[in-house]
PDB file of C-alpha atoms and ligand atoms in Angstrom:
ATOM      1  CA  MET A  26     -25.269  10.933  -0.163  1.00  0.00           C
ATOM      2  CA  LYS A  27     -21.933  11.623   1.695  1.00  0.00           C
ATOM      3  CA  GLU A  28     -19.109   9.948   0.303  1.00  0.00           C
ATOM      4  CA  LEU A  29     -17.645   8.985   3.464  1.00  0.00           C
ATOM      5  CA  ARG A  30     -20.237   6.421   5.192  1.00  0.00           C
ATOM      6  CA  VAL A  31     -18.025   5.501   8.061  1.00  0.00           C
ATOM      7  CA  THR A  32     -17.603   8.146  11.172  1.00  0.00           C
ATOM      8  CA  PRO A  33     -14.937  10.129  11.361  1.00  0.00           C
ATOM      9  CA  ILE A  34     -11.922   9.678  13.231  1.00  0.00           C
ATOM     10  CA  LYS A  35     -10.136  11.863  15.681  1.00  0.00           C
ATOM     11  CA  ASN A  36      -6.844  11.020  15.031  1.00  0.00           C
ATOM     12  CA  GLY A  37      -4.805   8.527  12.400  1.00  0.00           C
ATOM     13  CA  THR A  38      -5.412   7.463   8.694  1.00  0.00           C
ATOM     14  CA  VAL A  39      -7.587   7.356   6.257  1.00  0.00           C
ATOM     15  CA  ILE A  40      -6.615   5.442   3.037  1.00  0.00           C
ATOM     16  CA  ASP A  41      -9.162   6.559   0.348  1.00  0.00           C
ATOM     17  CA  HIS A  42      -9.749   5.462  -3.010  1.00  0.00           C
ATOM     18  CA  ILE A  43      -8.215   1.814  -2.661  1.00  0.00           C
ATOM     19  CA  THR A  44      -8.718  -0.083  -5.568  1.00  0.00           C
ATOM     20  CA  PRO A  45     -12.035  -2.417  -5.112  1.00  0.00           C
ATOM     21  CA  GLY A  46     -11.214  -5.709  -3.578  1.00  0.00           C
ATOM     22  CA  PHE A  47      -7.717  -4.802  -2.483  1.00  0.00           C
ATOM     23  CA  ALA A  48      -8.546  -3.699   0.917  1.00  0.00           C
ATOM     24  CA  LEU A  49      -7.896  -6.485   2.900  1.00  0.00           C
ATOM     25  CA  LYS A  50      -4.587  -6.930   1.044  1.00  0.00           C
ATOM     26  CA  VAL A  51      -3.838  -3.215   2.023  1.00  0.00           C
ATOM     27  CA  LEU A  52      -4.412  -4.171   5.913  1.00  0.00           C
ATOM     28  CA  ARG A  53      -2.398  -7.519   5.350  1.00  0.00           C
ATOM     29  CA  VAL A  54       0.654  -5.867   4.033  1.00  0.00           C
ATOM     30  CA  LEU A  55       0.629  -3.365   7.092  1.00  0.00           C
ATOM     31  CA  LYS A  56       0.229  -5.987   9.685  1.00  0.00           C
ATOM     32  CA  LEU A  57      -3.474  -4.905  10.730  1.00  0.00           C
ATOM     33  CA  PRO A  58      -5.489  -5.302  12.577  1.00  0.00           C
ATOM     34  CA  GLU A  59      -2.822  -7.820  14.662  1.00  0.00           C
ATOM     35  CA  ALA A  60      -0.365  -4.558  14.702  1.00  0.00           C
ATOM     36  CA  THR A  61      -2.682  -2.377  16.372  1.00  0.00           C
ATOM     37  CA  SER A  62      -5.031  -2.077  19.561  1.00  0.00           C
ATOM     38  CA  SER A  63      -6.825   0.698  17.779  1.00  0.00           C
ATOM     39  CA  VAL A  64      -9.698   0.335  15.811  1.00  0.00           C
ATOM     40  CA  VAL A  65      -9.713  -0.587  11.739  1.00  0.00           C
ATOM     41  CA  SER A  66     -12.262   0.080   9.971  1.00  0.00           C
ATOM     42  CA  VAL A  67     -12.882  -1.148   6.549  1.00  0.00           C
ATOM     43  CA  ALA A  68     -15.352  -0.071   3.758  1.00  0.00           C
ATOM     44  CA  MET A  69     -16.081  -2.132   0.572  1.00  0.00           C
ATOM     45  CA  ASN A  70     -17.155  -0.941  -3.061  1.00  0.00           C
ATOM     46  CA  VAL A  71     -18.478   2.134  -1.716  1.00  0.00           C
ATOM     47  CA  LYS A  72     -19.997   4.090  -4.680  1.00  0.00           C
ATOM     48  CA  SER A  73     -17.532   7.110  -5.436  1.00  0.00           C
ATOM     49  CA  ARG A  74     -17.750   9.468  -8.585  1.00  0.00           C
ATOM     50  CA  PHE A  75     -14.896   7.507 -10.442  1.00  0.00           C
ATOM     51  CA  GLY A  76     -16.925   4.494  -9.772  1.00  0.00           C
ATOM     52  CA  LYS A  77     -16.568   1.867  -6.900  1.00  0.00           C
ATOM     53  CA  LYS A  78     -13.102   1.948  -3.938  1.00  0.00           C
ATOM     54  CA  ASP A  79     -12.611   0.378  -0.949  1.00  0.00           C
ATOM     55  CA  ILE A  80     -11.512   2.773   2.141  1.00  0.00           C
ATOM     56  CA  VAL A  81      -9.295   1.431   5.481  1.00  0.00           C
ATOM     57  CA  LYS A  82      -9.252   3.942   8.540  1.00  0.00           C
ATOM     58  CA  ILE A  83      -6.683   3.303  11.397  1.00  0.00           C
ATOM     59  CA  GLU A  84      -7.268   5.161  14.473  1.00  0.00           C
ATOM     60  CA  ASN A  85      -4.311   6.331  16.389  1.00  0.00           C
ATOM     61  CA  ARG A  86      -1.537   5.065  13.788  1.00  0.00           C
ATOM     62  CA  GLU A  87      -0.158   7.714  10.790  1.00  0.00           C
ATOM     63  CA  LEU A  88       1.915   5.504   8.050  1.00  0.00           C
ATOM     64  CA  ASP A  89       5.613   5.809   7.383  1.00  0.00           C
ATOM     65  CA  LYS A  90       7.081   5.837   4.256  1.00  0.00           C
ATOM     66  CA  ARG A  91       7.854   2.958   3.652  1.00  0.00           C
ATOM     67  CA  GLU A  92       4.396   1.638   4.407  1.00  0.00           C
ATOM     68  CA  VAL A  93       2.704   3.887   2.100  1.00  0.00           C
ATOM     69  CA  ASN A  94       4.985   2.452  -0.601  1.00  0.00           C
ATOM     70  CA  LYS A  95       3.701  -1.082  -0.138  1.00  0.00           C
ATOM     71  CA  ILE A  96       0.332   0.658  -0.558  1.00  0.00           C
ATOM     72  CA  SER A  97       1.022   1.888  -3.302  1.00  0.00           C
ATOM     73  CA  LEU A  98       2.228  -1.307  -5.344  1.00  0.00           C
ATOM     74  CA  ILE A  99      -0.895  -2.852  -4.159  1.00  0.00           C
ATOM     75  CA  ALA A 100      -3.532   0.345  -4.548  1.00  0.00           C
ATOM     76  CA  PRO A 101      -1.492   2.986  -6.985  1.00  0.00           C
ATOM     77  CA  LYS A 102      -4.536   4.821  -6.933  1.00  0.00           C
ATOM     78  CA  ALA A 103      -4.863   5.448  -2.915  1.00  0.00           C
ATOM     79  CA  THR A 104      -5.187   8.724  -1.225  1.00  0.00           C
ATOM     80  CA  ILE A 105      -3.622   8.754   2.321  1.00  0.00           C
ATOM     81  CA  ASN A 106      -5.318  10.806   4.686  1.00  0.00           C
ATOM     82  CA  ILE A 107      -3.711  12.237   7.493  1.00  0.00           C
ATOM     83  CA  ILE A 108      -6.555  13.219  10.288  1.00  0.00           C
ATOM     84  CA  ARG A 109      -5.374  14.826  13.355  1.00  0.00           C
ATOM     85  CA  ASP A 110      -8.591  16.444  16.015  1.00  0.00           C
ATOM     86  CA  TYR A 111     -11.003  15.832  13.468  1.00  0.00           C
ATOM     87  CA  GLU A 112      -9.287  17.871  10.488  1.00  0.00           C
ATOM     88  CA  VAL A 113      -7.707  16.194   7.709  1.00  0.00           C
ATOM     89  CA  VAL A 114      -3.647  17.744   8.201  1.00  0.00           C
ATOM     90  CA  GLU A 115      -2.099  16.178   4.997  1.00  0.00           C
ATOM     91  CA  LYS A 116      -3.919  14.670   2.014  1.00  0.00           C
ATOM     92  CA  HIS A 117      -1.577  12.442  -0.702  1.00  0.00           C
ATOM     93  CA  LYS A 118      -2.123  10.355  -3.451  1.00  0.00           C
ATOM     94  CA  VAL A 119       0.821   7.411  -2.906  1.00  0.00           C
ATOM     95  CA  ARG A 120       3.553   7.814  -5.852  1.00  0.00           C
ATOM     96  CA  LEU A 121       5.248   4.543  -7.018  1.00  0.00           C
ATOM     97  CA  PRO A 122       8.994   4.912  -6.113  1.00  0.00           C
ATOM     98  CA  ASP A 123      11.053   3.784  -9.983  1.00  0.00           C
ATOM     99  CA  GLU A 124      13.133   1.755  -7.600  1.00  0.00           C
ATOM    100  CA  ILE A 125      11.247  -0.319  -4.905  1.00  0.00           C
ATOM    101  CA  ILE A 126      14.418  -1.510  -2.290  1.00  0.00           C
ATOM    102  CA  GLY A 127      13.833  -4.033   0.696  1.00  0.00           C
ATOM    103  CA  ILE A 128      10.259  -4.241   0.301  1.00  0.00           C
ATOM    104  CA  VAL A 129       9.050  -7.069  -2.145  1.00  0.00           C
ATOM    105  CA  LYS A 130      11.062 -10.961  -2.090  1.00  0.00           C
ATOM    106  CA  CYS A 131      12.246 -11.653  -5.573  1.00  0.00           C
ATOM    107  CA  SER A 132      10.247 -15.271  -6.737  1.00  0.00           C
ATOM    108  CA  ASN A 133      13.274 -16.829  -7.784  1.00  0.00           C
ATOM    109  CA  PRO A 134      14.989 -18.442  -5.340  1.00  0.00           C
ATOM    110  CA  THR A 135      18.568 -18.417  -7.103  1.00  0.00           C
ATOM    111  CA  CYS A 136      18.530 -14.737  -7.545  1.00  0.00           C
ATOM    112  CA  ILE A 137      21.430 -13.050  -5.473  1.00  0.00           C
ATOM    113  CA  SER A 138      18.533 -11.184  -3.723  1.00  0.00           C
ATOM    114  CA  ASN A 139      18.204 -14.740  -1.649  1.00  0.00           C
ATOM    115  CA  SER A 140      21.091 -16.207  -1.588  1.00  0.00           C
ATOM    116  CA  ARG A 141      22.241 -17.294   1.927  1.00  0.00           C
ATOM    117  CA  GLU A 142      24.475 -13.618   2.362  1.00  0.00           C
ATOM    118  CA  PRO A 143      21.532 -11.622   0.450  1.00  0.00           C
ATOM    119  CA  VAL A 144      21.783  -8.119  -0.733  1.00  0.00           C
ATOM    120  CA  GLU A 145      18.953  -5.820  -0.508  1.00  0.00           C
ATOM    121  CA  SER A 146      15.859  -7.041  -2.869  1.00  0.00           C
ATOM    122  CA  ARG A 147      15.642  -4.126  -5.424  1.00  0.00           C
ATOM    123  CA  PHE A 148      12.867  -3.626  -8.433  1.00  0.00           C
ATOM    124  CA  ILE A 149      12.621  -1.562 -11.166  1.00  0.00           C
ATOM    125  CA  LEU A 150       8.987  -0.206 -11.977  1.00  0.00           C
ATOM    126  CA  VAL A 151       7.754  -1.730 -15.072  1.00  0.00           C
ATOM    127  CA  SER A 152       4.310  -0.067 -15.297  1.00  0.00           C
ATOM    128  CA  LYS A 153       1.788   1.804 -13.004  1.00  0.00           C
ATOM    129  CA  ASP A 154      -1.294   0.720 -13.159  1.00  0.00           C
ATOM    130  CA  PRO A 155      -1.733  -2.359 -12.577  1.00  0.00           C
ATOM    131  CA  PRO A 156       1.955  -2.022 -10.928  1.00  0.00           C
ATOM    132  CA  HIS A 157       4.750  -4.380 -12.404  1.00  0.00           C
ATOM    133  CA  ILE A 158       8.142  -4.602 -11.347  1.00  0.00           C
ATOM    134  CA  LYS A 159      11.174  -6.572 -12.182  1.00  0.00           C
ATOM    135  CA  CYS A 160      13.967  -7.678 -10.183  1.00  0.00           C
ATOM    136  CA  TYR A 161      17.104  -5.444 -10.868  1.00  0.00           C
ATOM    137  CA  TYR A 162      19.562  -8.589 -10.623  1.00  0.00           C
ATOM    138  CA  CYS A 163      18.048 -11.425 -12.602  1.00  0.00           C
ATOM    139  CA  GLU A 164      15.297  -9.416 -14.236  1.00  0.00           C
ATOM    140  CA  ARG A 165      12.284 -11.607 -13.528  1.00  0.00           C
ATOM    141  CA  GLU A 166       8.910 -10.066 -13.361  1.00  0.00           C
ATOM    142  CA  THR A 167       7.372 -10.594  -9.969  1.00  0.00           C
ATOM    143  CA  GLU A 168       3.912 -11.866 -10.377  1.00  0.00           C
ATOM    144  CA  ASP A 169       1.508 -11.401  -7.080  1.00  0.00           C
ATOM    145  CA  ILE A 170       3.630  -8.463  -5.714  1.00  0.00           C
ATOM    146  CA  ALA A 171       0.768  -8.134  -2.592  1.00  0.00           C
ATOM    147  CA  GLU A 172       1.968 -11.741  -1.933  1.00  0.00           C
ATOM    148  CA  ARG A 173       5.432 -10.834  -1.932  1.00  0.00           C
ATOM    149  CA  ILE A 174       5.733  -7.941   0.058  1.00  0.00           C
ATOM    150  CA  ILE A 175       7.708  -8.466   2.736  1.00  0.00           C
TER     151      ILE A 175
HETATM  152 ZN1   ZN B   2      15.348 -11.735  -8.346  1.00  0.00          ZN
END
């Protein structure tokens, strides 16, 4: 049985090994499918050697570092495959940064990062899987990270 059931793409990105059930959250933080006119395919609960996983394929688009960091907060086991002319030219695991800057909004309304002259939000990684993060300024831990990604 082939591991990847969906058809190969010519150019673009395959996000593999997404935590099962989290593909739609990955799409949402990448603002897909609205942010592209290319084909986006989603496979959920795909069987793999290590249990189930979700897969997202985005044609004609490569992700920047900020987008990859967002994915790492939602699916810390994900791998990013860059495809050019049907070949995987780059493959790497997402890596949670020790500090998450400007990506997540603090849930504390009185936090300095939410003030009228806001400083950029800054979070410290508390644990990796599942990801837990704590605000650098007010020390509040953020639940529902996916809902708070900017
Ligand atoms: Zn805060």
